[in-house]
CSV table of C-alpha atoms in Angstrom, one decimal:
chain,number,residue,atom,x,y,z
A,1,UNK,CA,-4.8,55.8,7.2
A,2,UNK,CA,-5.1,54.3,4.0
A,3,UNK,CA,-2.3,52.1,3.0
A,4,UNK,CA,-2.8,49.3,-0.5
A,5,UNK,CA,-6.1,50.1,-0.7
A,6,UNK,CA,-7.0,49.4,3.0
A,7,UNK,CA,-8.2,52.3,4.7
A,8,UNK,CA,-7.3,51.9,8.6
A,9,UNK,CA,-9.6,53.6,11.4
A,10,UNK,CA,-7.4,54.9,13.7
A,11,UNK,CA,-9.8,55.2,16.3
A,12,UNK,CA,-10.3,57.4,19.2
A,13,UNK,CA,-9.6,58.5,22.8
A,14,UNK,CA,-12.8,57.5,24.0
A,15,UNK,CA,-15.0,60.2,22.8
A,16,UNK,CA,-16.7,60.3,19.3
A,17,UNK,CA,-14.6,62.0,17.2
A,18,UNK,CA,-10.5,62.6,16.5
A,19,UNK,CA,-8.9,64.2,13.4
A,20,UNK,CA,-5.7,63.4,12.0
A,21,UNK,CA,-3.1,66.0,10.6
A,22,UNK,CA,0.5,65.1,10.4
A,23,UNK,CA,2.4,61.8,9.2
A,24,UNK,CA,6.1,61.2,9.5
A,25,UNK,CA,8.4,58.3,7.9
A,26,UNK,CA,7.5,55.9,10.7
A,27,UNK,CA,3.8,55.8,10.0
A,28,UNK,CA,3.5,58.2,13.3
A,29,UNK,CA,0.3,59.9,13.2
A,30,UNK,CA,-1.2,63.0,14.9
A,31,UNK,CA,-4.1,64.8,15.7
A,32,UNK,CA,-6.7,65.3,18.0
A,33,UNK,CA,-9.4,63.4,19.4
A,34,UNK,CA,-12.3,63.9,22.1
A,35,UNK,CA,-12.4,61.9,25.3
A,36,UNK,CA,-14.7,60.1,27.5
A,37,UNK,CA,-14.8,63.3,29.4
A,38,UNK,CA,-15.6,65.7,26.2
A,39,UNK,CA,-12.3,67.6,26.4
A,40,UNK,CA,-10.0,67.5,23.0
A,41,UNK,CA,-6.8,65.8,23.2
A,42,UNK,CA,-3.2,66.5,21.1
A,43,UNK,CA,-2.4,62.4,20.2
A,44,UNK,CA,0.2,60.1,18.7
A,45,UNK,CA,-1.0,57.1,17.1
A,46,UNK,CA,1.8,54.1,16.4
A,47,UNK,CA,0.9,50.2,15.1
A,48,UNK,CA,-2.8,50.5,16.1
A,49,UNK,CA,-1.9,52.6,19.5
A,50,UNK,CA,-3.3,56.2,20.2
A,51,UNK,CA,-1.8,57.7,23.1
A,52,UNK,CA,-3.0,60.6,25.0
A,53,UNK,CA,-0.7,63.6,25.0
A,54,UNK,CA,-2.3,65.7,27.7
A,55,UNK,CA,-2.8,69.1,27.5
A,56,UNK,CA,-0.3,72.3,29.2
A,57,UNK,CA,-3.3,72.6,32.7
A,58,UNK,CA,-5.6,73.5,30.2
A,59,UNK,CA,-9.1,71.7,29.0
A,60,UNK,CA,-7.7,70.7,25.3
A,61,UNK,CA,-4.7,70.6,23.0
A,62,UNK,CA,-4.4,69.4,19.7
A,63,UNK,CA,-1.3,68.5,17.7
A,64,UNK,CA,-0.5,69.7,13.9
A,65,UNK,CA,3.1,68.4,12.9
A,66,UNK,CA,5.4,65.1,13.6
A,67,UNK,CA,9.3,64.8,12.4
A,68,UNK,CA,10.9,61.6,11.8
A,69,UNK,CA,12.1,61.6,15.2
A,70,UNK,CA,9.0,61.4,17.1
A,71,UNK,CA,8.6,65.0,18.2
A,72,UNK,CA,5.2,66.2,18.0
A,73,UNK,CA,4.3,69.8,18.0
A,74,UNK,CA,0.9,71.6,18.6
A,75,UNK,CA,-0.9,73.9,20.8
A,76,UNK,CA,-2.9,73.6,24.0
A,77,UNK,CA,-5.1,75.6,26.9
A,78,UNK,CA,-2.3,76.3,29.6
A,79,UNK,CA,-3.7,76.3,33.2
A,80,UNK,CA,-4.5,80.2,32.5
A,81,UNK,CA,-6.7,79.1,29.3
A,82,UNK,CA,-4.5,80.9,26.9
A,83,UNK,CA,-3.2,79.1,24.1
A,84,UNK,CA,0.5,77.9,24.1
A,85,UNK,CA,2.4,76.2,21.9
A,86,UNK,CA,4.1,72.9,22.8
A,87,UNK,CA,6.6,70.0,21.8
A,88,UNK,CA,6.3,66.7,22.4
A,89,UNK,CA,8.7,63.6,23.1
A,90,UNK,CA,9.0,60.6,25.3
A,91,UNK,CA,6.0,61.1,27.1
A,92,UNK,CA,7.2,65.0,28.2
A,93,UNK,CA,5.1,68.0,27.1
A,94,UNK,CA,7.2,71.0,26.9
A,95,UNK,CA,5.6,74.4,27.0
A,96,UNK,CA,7.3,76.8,24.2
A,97,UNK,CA,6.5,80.0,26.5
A,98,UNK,CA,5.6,83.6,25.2
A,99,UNK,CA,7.3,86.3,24.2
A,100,UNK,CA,5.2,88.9,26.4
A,101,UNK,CA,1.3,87.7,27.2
A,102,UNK,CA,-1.3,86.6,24.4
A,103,UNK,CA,-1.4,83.4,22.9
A,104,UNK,CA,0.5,81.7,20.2
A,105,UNK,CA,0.6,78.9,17.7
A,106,UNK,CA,3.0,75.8,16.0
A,107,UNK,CA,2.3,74.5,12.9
A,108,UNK,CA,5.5,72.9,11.8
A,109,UNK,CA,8.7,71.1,13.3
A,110,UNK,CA,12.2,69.6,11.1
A,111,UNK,CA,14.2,66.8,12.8
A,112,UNK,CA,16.4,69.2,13.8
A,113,UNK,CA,13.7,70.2,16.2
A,114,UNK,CA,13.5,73.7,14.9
A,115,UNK,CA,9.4,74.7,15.7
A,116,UNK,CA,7.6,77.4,13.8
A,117,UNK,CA,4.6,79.6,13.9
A,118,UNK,CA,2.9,82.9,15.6
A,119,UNK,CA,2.6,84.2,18.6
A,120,UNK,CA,-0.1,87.3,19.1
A,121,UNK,CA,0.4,89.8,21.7
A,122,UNK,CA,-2.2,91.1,24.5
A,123,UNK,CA,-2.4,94.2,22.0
A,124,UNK,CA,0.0,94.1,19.0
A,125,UNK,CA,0.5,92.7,15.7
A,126,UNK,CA,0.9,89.0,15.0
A,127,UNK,CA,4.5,87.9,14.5
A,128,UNK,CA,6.2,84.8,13.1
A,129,UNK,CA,8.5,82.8,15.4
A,130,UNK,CA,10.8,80.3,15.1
A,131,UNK,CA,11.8,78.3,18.9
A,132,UNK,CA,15.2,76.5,18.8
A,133,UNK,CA,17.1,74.9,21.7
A,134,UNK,CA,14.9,76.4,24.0
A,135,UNK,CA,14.6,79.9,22.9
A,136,UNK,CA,11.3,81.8,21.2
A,137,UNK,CA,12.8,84.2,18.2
A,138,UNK,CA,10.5,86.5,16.5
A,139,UNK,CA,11.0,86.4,12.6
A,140,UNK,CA,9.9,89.6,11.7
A,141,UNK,CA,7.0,90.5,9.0
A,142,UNK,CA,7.1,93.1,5.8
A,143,UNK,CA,5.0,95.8,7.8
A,144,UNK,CA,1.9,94.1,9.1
A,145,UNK,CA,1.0,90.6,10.6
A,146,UNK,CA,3.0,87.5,9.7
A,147,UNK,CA,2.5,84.0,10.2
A,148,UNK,CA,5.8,80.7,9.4
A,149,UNK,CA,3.9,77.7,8.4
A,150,UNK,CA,6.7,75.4,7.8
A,151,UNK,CA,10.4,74.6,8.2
A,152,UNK,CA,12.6,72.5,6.5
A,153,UNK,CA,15.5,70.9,7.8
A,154,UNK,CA,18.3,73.5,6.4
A,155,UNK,CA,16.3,75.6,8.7
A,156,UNK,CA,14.2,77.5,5.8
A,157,UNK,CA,10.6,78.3,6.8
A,158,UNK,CA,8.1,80.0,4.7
A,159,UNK,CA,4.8,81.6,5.9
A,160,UNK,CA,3.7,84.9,5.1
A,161,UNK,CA,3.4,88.5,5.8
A,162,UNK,CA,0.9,91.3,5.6
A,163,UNK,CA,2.8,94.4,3.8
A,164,UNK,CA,1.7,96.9,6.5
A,165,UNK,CA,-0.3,97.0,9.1
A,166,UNK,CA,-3.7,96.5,8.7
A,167,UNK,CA,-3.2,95.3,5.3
A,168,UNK,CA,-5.1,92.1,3.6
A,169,UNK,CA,-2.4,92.0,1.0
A,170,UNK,CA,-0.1,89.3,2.2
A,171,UNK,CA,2.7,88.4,0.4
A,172,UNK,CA,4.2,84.9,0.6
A,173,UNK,CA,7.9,85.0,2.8
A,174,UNK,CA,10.7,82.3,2.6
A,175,UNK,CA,13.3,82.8,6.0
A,176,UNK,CA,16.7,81.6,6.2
A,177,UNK,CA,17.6,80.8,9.5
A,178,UNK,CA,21.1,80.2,11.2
């Protein structure tokens, strides 16, 4: 952190290394860090503190996004090893679920606590989702893979979409949701 010409090492969980990605109003920061064990760690760091978010039974989780009310967001091994996405608050972990196997990803949470990203199937396309008071909603693409990278709190995300399957065009996508 780098505030007034200071720059501030925020330290780590033990290991050698941790990363920082997201920074909310508060001066909340998260990231990921190794431990004294060599796993990877999703962590909130607050006036000199990091705290250790745990992972979802997996080996590692990492977080990407922080609103202004303290709810992290991320992704992390579940006790299966594939990769589910989680919020974060209060010390409680909450597993976002699946729509039907894979794995899938968050990469950005409003203060309304709106969470988007993607979720891949076993065997199918990648699709955009948007979870919301405890319900995973698929966003739809333009014919091909899609991906929401970030929500705004009148519940707009953007991302974007392959034009058909198989397709490198992408195209950028703005969603209004309800």
């Amino acid at each position: 952190m780098w505030k007034d010409g200071v720059m501030t090492d925020l330290g780590n969980l033990g290991g050698g290394y941790s990363g920082a990605y997201a920074i909310n109003k508060s001066g909340q920061v998260v990231g990921y860090s190794d431990t004294s064990a060599g796993a990877m760690h999703a962590f909130v760091w607050q006036k000199g503190v990091m705290t250790d978010l745990g992972t979802l039974g997996g080996n590692w989780s990492t977080a990407f996004g922080i609103n202004d009310k303290g709810q992290v967001i991320g992704y992390s091994a579940s006790f299966t090893g594939s990769q589910h996405g989680f919020i974060w608050k209060d010390g409680v972990m909450t597993d976002l679920g699946m729509f039907a196997g894979g794995q899938n990803g968050v990469l950005d949470v409003n203060d309304k606590g709106q969470v988007v990203g993607y979720r891949a199937a076993d065997f199918g396309p990648i699709k955009a989702f948007i979870w919301q008071n405890g319900v995973m909603t698929d966003l739809g693409t333009l014919g091909g893979n899609s991906w929401a990278v970030g929500i705004n709190n009148h519940g707009q995300a953007v991302g974007f979409s392959e034009i058909s399957s198989g397709s490198m065009a992408r195209h950028a996508v703005l969603w209004s949701i309800k």
